[in-house]
Amino acid sequence: MGIIVIEGISSETPRQRWANAFTIITALVLFLYGLNVRENTLNAVTPYNNVQAGITALYPANWLLDTGENSIFRVRDMTQPGFKTTIQITIQPVSSATTERNLADRLALIRAQTFTDYSVLSIESYMLRNETPAQAIAYSYVNRDTGPFQAGVPVVVAGLDIITLSRGQALIITFRAQSDIYDREFSRFEQFLSTLDF
Amino acid sequence: MRRLILFLTAFLLLIIVVPLLLQAQNTATIDLERIQRATVYIIQAHSDNLSIACVGSGTIVRYDGLILTNAHNTVKSNRCDGDTLIIAMSLNINEPPVPRYRAEIVQANTGLDLALLRITRQLDGRLIDPATLPVLPFVELADSSLVALDETIIIAGYPDTGNAPVSLASGSILSFFDEPGGDDRAWFKVAAAVPLPGVISGGGAYNQRGQLVGVPTAALLNLEAGGECRLLEDVNGDGFINRNDSCVPIGDFISVLRPANDARPLLRSASLNLSVETLTSPGFQIAPAGEATFAGLFFAPAVVENLPTTVIGSAPAGTDSLFLFFDYANMTPETIYELRVTVDGVPAQAFDLPPVRWSGGERGLWYIGADGVNYANGIYEFRLYINGIAAASSSILVGGPTQTIPTFTNPAFGILDEAGNLQGNGYVLPTAPIATARFIYQNMQPGLPWTVIWSYNGLQIARTDDVWREADGANGAYPVSLRPPEGLIPGTYRVDVYLNSLLTTTGSFVVAGTQAGAVPRVFSNLEFIRTDDPLELPETAAANTFPDGANTLYARFDWERITPGTNWTIRWRVDNDIFYEETRPWSSQEQGVDFTVRLTAPGGLPDGTYTLDLLINNILLETAQVSIGIGQLAINRLAQAGGVQLQGRILDAETGKGIEGISFILISEEFSVREFAWNQDQIYALAITDQDGNFEIDRTLQIGAPYSALVAAQGYLPVAADGLEISAEDTSPIKLVIPLTRDG
């Protein structure tokens, strides 16, 4: 009985080779397309335009937009479990003698009365887009915002206030996120800042 | 015959079962859980060591944390000297209350013994940003003028000093007590199935629709007067709880309610953040000059414009209304008065008014009485107490036939015109040479001696003794006039008419202002000024409309011929709802210009039509209106308490455990999930789950409205639904369970 040694698959037809190549290319294209869709979905934005306040920006899509009593613009990521990552803009009147630093100190004093364990981590100069000077206050506090009849463990929130003066008023741009995902979420804020015009 | 029996049986079933079914239907609409959750326990504490000064119950009456309660255990006083108010609530309705917030008094009327508190701080003293305060469960106020005798009510409150959960007790309305001022129901007398401890004071009493009809009230008596006081804490820190420590006063058992309508002005001004301030400095100090006293007790069968129709010494059998009148002096809003009644020497609690705060002025004529109650035959002794000490008493016989005795009734006052007609409104007369009182007389007999005594500010100024003439007849109207040599000077006048030396009728009127038509001109040139700087008031022009809004509004008016001490009333309304009303003694000069009152609200006055009324003896003497902004109040949908409550739990479908921090979004009925663009304006309500996955919508759902719901959470597939509709059959609260499937 003789032994037949198979040394390889017999050579493919050109059609088969083309098919293989096409399959690989298609898979690659689809993968890249998927990456693109994912990226677009994650970074999708919604335009915001406040003519009265002279503010335009692009904020993350599917974040809940509201204009509360204390802010002219606020968006929150309601799909985030725990503390809802928040970006907000507040406007305050200022005098000609008021500086960003004065406002930063004032803000720190007010927040200390309303936030539990409010702690300023740093106050430093910050440069906004278009070379607009600002002051940035980094802080943290403990948040518990459930109703009185619900049980909930407080979470630590990290925040950043960017204060700048423009047209006789102070613009306070705030970013807050749960401290353990703050760095991950910060890119959304940077993206927002890069589109903010006032 | 068989058919007749069947017919009768069916008829009997119909008349027995239908009322029961109707009653059951009414009862089913009460959301008891909501009532329990809206009931809070209030601790008035000393800020230095947080020791308890006083305790009581309260009720949340607005979604943003406005609490209706009594003034006696919240407003700082000798008995309750704490300066910090702590709000405790039952996190689980079957458990005692847990301190959660601090509150401040935003409106109070110590005489009515009502106060409105606002939650302003967390328990640790941190300020609460109003935007972050969750919408709290609250109850609506009923129109308490519609409460009927024998109506079934539910009384809610905390029965103990923080050791017990909210209690609900059923009861019924026994009678209505009348006092001067307001409408004809100053107090609701209640009969409860169980005794209601004093700590419930300040809580709520509810009708069958779950609306608050009244505030259970019991004032705090001093220890010497039999008041109860509990030692709860080692206040002085000496390691012992003994008499050296201050105790917590507890009111007597509760048997009366202060009607909810009395709280409406307070609630209106508190919800709009409105505050009223008189800027004109008082020229005189009106204060009690001695011990509080009651004197001159007599009875009347009815009351018209706060005056007795006539004076009676006995009442016929079948009497169902009886009023005790008396003169009072040196009273203050903190004075506690009480009425105890015996019938033939046996206490008759149905007619008692338990210790309550004084809601009248410093001196004048007062009455207390119940109507709509059957007064059984017997000798009724009415005994009045001041601060727990017997002050005066009087008796009357009820029973026997109706007597046709000579009487004077229904006094009216005015100025006689040339034709002999009585001109004027009856209770406020201008300064003039003569005042005339006209009485209805009945069953008079010739030769009967009668006397008219006129008094001015409590001092007798004229007396006429006469005998009845045959020419005047047995029945008719009789005028008597007062002609002081110097004419009528401003002040309060009174006339007492005696027959055979027995008082038969009495009445009083105020003389103020000058003659100008039907009502005297006392107040004039009432106008409104808008300015942010009071110093600019003299130069600022008045107006009646401010379309672009106003932060602060000033009202000013001139006055003439009004004597210090005369009670006058200032009343503010917005869109015809009274939000401020105060009757006080006039304390400025007798005449002058630019009496100034300031109306303000933080953040500016809400748009609306504001009216200022100036009154004396309930007679409107001057009024003016001003329109702010669009001229009417904005509609606040959150202010509606009716509807169905929605609760639920969001679970991980795989593990079955609750998921914390998930948003449950209830979209307004105008939008579907597809139309939802993540805008807050499209959201009806929003809830976040707690650590067990439980959530609770803080607004009630309206029956028949089609809502949409959305639950979207990172790591889970979203869940959405349109057309969630609540039907009338759904009982509150509705509970949902939503399992979420993990994504990938």
PDB file of N, CA and C in Angstrom, chain B residues 295-335:
ATOM      1  N   ALA B 295     -65.281  91.169  80.599  1.00  0.00           N
ATOM      2  CA  ALA B 295     -66.347  91.738  81.433  1.00  0.00           C
ATOM      3  C   ALA B 295     -67.603  91.917  80.589  1.00  0.00           C
ATOM      4  N   GLY B 296     -68.722  92.197  81.269  1.00  0.00           N
ATOM      5  CA  GLY B 296     -69.976  92.530  80.586  1.00  0.00           C
ATOM      6  C   GLY B 296     -70.518  91.398  79.728  1.00  0.00           C
ATOM      7  N   LEU B 297     -70.564  90.186  80.271  1.00  0.00           N
ATOM      8  CA  LEU B 297     -71.021  89.039  79.475  1.00  0.00           C
ATOM      9  C   LEU B 297     -72.534  89.098  79.260  1.00  0.00           C
ATOM     10  N   PHE B 298     -72.967  88.808  78.048  1.00  0.00           N
ATOM     11  CA  PHE B 298     -74.393  88.645  77.761  1.00  0.00           C
ATOM     12  C   PHE B 298     -74.561  87.716  76.570  1.00  0.00           C
ATOM     13  N   PHE B 299     -75.796  87.281  76.347  1.00  0.00           N
ATOM     14  CA  PHE B 299     -76.053  86.302  75.288  1.00  0.00           C
ATOM     15  C   PHE B 299     -76.892  86.919  74.175  1.00  0.00           C
ATOM     16  N   ALA B 300     -76.686  86.410  72.976  1.00  0.00           N
ATOM     17  CA  ALA B 300     -77.481  86.850  71.830  1.00  0.00           C
ATOM     18  C   ALA B 300     -77.829  85.614  70.994  1.00  0.00           C
ATOM     19  N   PRO B 301     -78.987  85.631  70.335  1.00  0.00           N
ATOM     20  CA  PRO B 301     -79.366  84.470  69.528  1.00  0.00           C
ATOM     21  C   PRO B 301     -78.744  84.463  68.138  1.00  0.00           C
ATOM     22  N   ALA B 302     -78.275  85.627  67.683  1.00  0.00           N
ATOM     23  CA  ALA B 302     -77.696  85.708  66.345  1.00  0.00           C
ATOM     24  C   ALA B 302     -76.758  86.901  66.277  1.00  0.00           C
ATOM     25  N   VAL B 303     -75.967  86.929  65.214  1.00  0.00           N
ATOM     26  CA  VAL B 303     -74.966  87.982  65.050  1.00  0.00           C
ATOM     27  C   VAL B 303     -75.097  88.562  63.649  1.00  0.00           C
ATOM     28  N   VAL B 304     -75.061  89.885  63.559  1.00  0.00           N
ATOM     29  CA  VAL B 304     -75.030  90.544  62.258  1.00  0.00           C
ATOM     30  C   VAL B 304     -73.893  91.559  62.291  1.00  0.00           C
ATOM     31  N   GLU B 305     -72.992  91.445  61.333  1.00  0.00           N
ATOM     32  CA  GLU B 305     -71.836  92.351  61.253  1.00  0.00           C
ATOM     33  C   GLU B 305     -71.106  92.452  62.587  1.00  0.00           C
ATOM     34  N   ASN B 306     -70.886  91.313  63.185  1.00  0.00           N
ATOM     35  CA  ASN B 306     -70.144  91.218  64.449  1.00  0.00           C
ATOM     36  C   ASN B 306     -70.869  91.839  65.645  1.00  0.00           C
ATOM     37  N   LEU B 307     -72.148  92.164  65.484  1.00  0.00           N
ATOM     38  CA  LEU B 307     -72.909  92.743  66.587  1.00  0.00           C
ATOM     39  C   LEU B 307     -74.100  91.847  66.908  1.00  0.00           C
ATOM     40  N   PRO B 308     -74.519  91.831  68.187  1.00  0.00           N
ATOM     41  CA  PRO B 308     -75.665  90.985  68.541  1.00  0.00           C
ATOM     42  C   PRO B 308     -76.952  91.563  67.954  1.00  0.00           C
ATOM     43  N   THR B 309     -77.814  90.698  67.504  1.00  0.00           N
ATOM     44  CA  THR B 309     -79.109  91.209  67.009  1.00  0.00           C
ATOM     45  C   THR B 309     -79.925  91.736  68.167  1.00  0.00           C
ATOM     46  N   THR B 310     -79.835  91.052  69.295  1.00  0.00           N
ATOM     47  CA  THR B 310     -80.506  91.496  70.512  1.00  0.00           C
ATOM     48  C   THR B 310     -79.859  90.785  71.696  1.00  0.00           C
ATOM     49  N   VAL B 311     -80.227  91.194  72.858  1.00  0.00           N
ATOM     50  CA  VAL B 311     -79.678  90.569  74.067  1.00  0.00           C
ATOM     51  C   VAL B 311     -80.789  89.752  74.709  1.00  0.00           C
ATOM     52  N   ILE B 312     -80.468  88.523  75.084  1.00  0.00           N
ATOM     53  CA  ILE B 312     -81.504  87.668  75.679  1.00  0.00           C
ATOM     54  C   ILE B 312     -81.064  87.182  77.057  1.00  0.00           C
ATOM     55  N   GLY B 313     -82.052  86.969  77.912  1.00  0.00           N
ATOM     56  CA  GLY B 313     -81.770  86.433  79.240  1.00  0.00           C
ATOM     57  C   GLY B 313     -82.122  84.962  79.317  1.00  0.00           C
ATOM     58  N   SER B 314     -82.916  84.485  78.339  1.00  0.00           N
ATOM     59  CA  SER B 314     -83.234  83.057  78.252  1.00  0.00           C
ATOM     60  C   SER B 314     -83.529  82.749  76.786  1.00  0.00           C
ATOM     61  N   ALA B 315     -83.437  81.486  76.455  1.00  0.00           N
ATOM     62  CA  ALA B 315     -83.666  81.088  75.064  1.00  0.00           C
ATOM     63  C   ALA B 315     -84.752  80.020  75.038  1.00  0.00           C
ATOM     64  N   PRO B 316     -85.561  80.019  73.985  1.00  0.00           N
ATOM     65  CA  PRO B 316     -86.644  79.039  73.942  1.00  0.00           C
ATOM     66  C   PRO B 316     -86.132  77.626  73.661  1.00  0.00           C
ATOM     67  N   ALA B 317     -86.954  76.644  73.918  1.00  0.00           N
ATOM     68  CA  ALA B 317     -86.605  75.252  73.592  1.00  0.00           C
ATOM     69  C   ALA B 317     -86.403  75.142  72.085  1.00  0.00           C
ATOM     70  N   GLY B 318     -85.477  74.285  71.683  1.00  0.00           N
ATOM     71  CA  GLY B 318     -85.204  74.120  70.257  1.00  0.00           C
ATOM     72  C   GLY B 318     -84.184  75.110  69.732  1.00  0.00           C
ATOM     73  N   THR B 319     -83.565  75.884  70.623  1.00  0.00           N
ATOM     74  CA  THR B 319     -82.534  76.841  70.188  1.00  0.00           C
ATOM     75  C   THR B 319     -81.372  76.092  69.541  1.00  0.00           C
ATOM     76  N   ASP B 320     -80.925  76.593  68.376  1.00  0.00           N
ATOM     77  CA  ASP B 320     -79.772  75.943  67.744  1.00  0.00           C
ATOM     78  C   ASP B 320     -78.613  76.912  67.492  1.00  0.00           C
ATOM     79  N   SER B 321     -78.726  78.128  67.996  1.00  0.00           N
ATOM     80  CA  SER B 321     -77.557  79.011  67.931  1.00  0.00           C
ATOM     81  C   SER B 321     -77.595  79.959  69.126  1.00  0.00           C
ATOM     82  N   LEU B 322     -76.438  80.121  69.725  1.00  0.00           N
ATOM     83  CA  LEU B 322     -76.344  80.939  70.928  1.00  0.00           C
ATOM     84  C   LEU B 322     -74.939  81.528  70.992  1.00  0.00           C
ATOM     85  N   PHE B 323     -74.862  82.817  71.247  1.00  0.00           N
ATOM     86  CA  PHE B 323     -73.563  83.484  71.250  1.00  0.00           C
ATOM     87  C   PHE B 323     -73.352  84.226  72.559  1.00  0.00           C
ATOM     88  N   LEU B 324     -72.152  84.037  73.092  1.00  0.00           N
ATOM     89  CA  LEU B 324     -71.772  84.752  74.305  1.00  0.00           C
ATOM     90  C   LEU B 324     -70.943  85.965  73.899  1.00  0.00           C
ATOM     91  N   PHE B 325     -71.438  87.152  74.273  1.00  0.00           N
ATOM     92  CA  PHE B 325     -70.703  88.393  74.002  1.00  0.00           C
ATOM     93  C   PHE B 325     -70.019  88.869  75.272  1.00  0.00           C
ATOM     94  N   PHE B 326     -68.885  89.524  75.089  1.00  0.00           N
ATOM     95  CA  PHE B 326     -68.215  90.106  76.251  1.00  0.00           C
ATOM     96  C   PHE B 326     -67.220  91.171  75.800  1.00  0.00           C
ATOM     97  N   ASP B 327     -66.948  92.087  76.712  1.00  0.00           N
ATOM     98  CA  ASP B 327     -65.919  93.106  76.463  1.00  0.00           C
ATOM     99  C   ASP B 327     -64.574  92.530  76.883  1.00  0.00           C
ATOM    100  N   TYR B 328     -63.556  92.828  76.103  1.00  0.00           N
ATOM    101  CA  TYR B 328     -62.209  92.359  76.461  1.00  0.00           C
ATOM    102  C   TYR B 328     -61.271  93.551  76.482  1.00  0.00           C
ATOM    103  N   ALA B 329     -60.218  93.419  77.272  1.00  0.00           N
ATOM    104  CA  ALA B 329     -59.217  94.488  77.343  1.00  0.00           C
ATOM    105  C   ALA B 329     -57.854  93.880  77.636  1.00  0.00           C
ATOM    106  N   ASN B 330     -56.817  94.545  77.141  1.00  0.00           N
ATOM    107  CA  ASN B 330     -55.416  94.155  77.386  1.00  0.00           C
ATOM    108  C   ASN B 330     -55.076  92.753  76.877  1.00  0.00           C
ATOM    109  N   MET B 331     -55.688  92.374  75.788  1.00  0.00           N
ATOM    110  CA  MET B 331     -55.402  91.051  75.209  1.00  0.00           C
ATOM    111  C   MET B 331     -54.267  91.181  74.188  1.00  0.00           C
ATOM    112  N   THR B 332     -53.524  90.091  73.991  1.00  0.00           N
ATOM    113  CA  THR B 332     -52.461  90.054  72.984  1.00  0.00           C
ATOM    114  C   THR B 332     -52.604  88.747  72.201  1.00  0.00           C
ATOM    115  N   PRO B 333     -51.943  88.648  71.034  1.00  0.00           N
ATOM    116  CA  PRO B 333     -52.047  87.396  70.279  1.00  0.00           C
ATOM    117  C   PRO B 333     -51.499  86.184  71.018  1.00  0.00           C
ATOM    118  N   GLU B 334     -50.691  86.409  72.044  1.00  0.00           N
ATOM    119  CA  GLU B 334     -50.155  85.267  72.797  1.00  0.00           C
ATOM    120  C   GLU B 334     -51.040  84.881  73.978  1.00  0.00           C
ATOM    121  N   THR B 335     -52.056  85.698  74.260  1.00  0.00           N
ATOM    122  CA  THR B 335     -52.965  85.354  75.363  1.00  0.00           C
ATOM    123  C   THR B 335     -53.790  84.133  74.951  1.00  0.00           C
TER     124      THR B 335
END
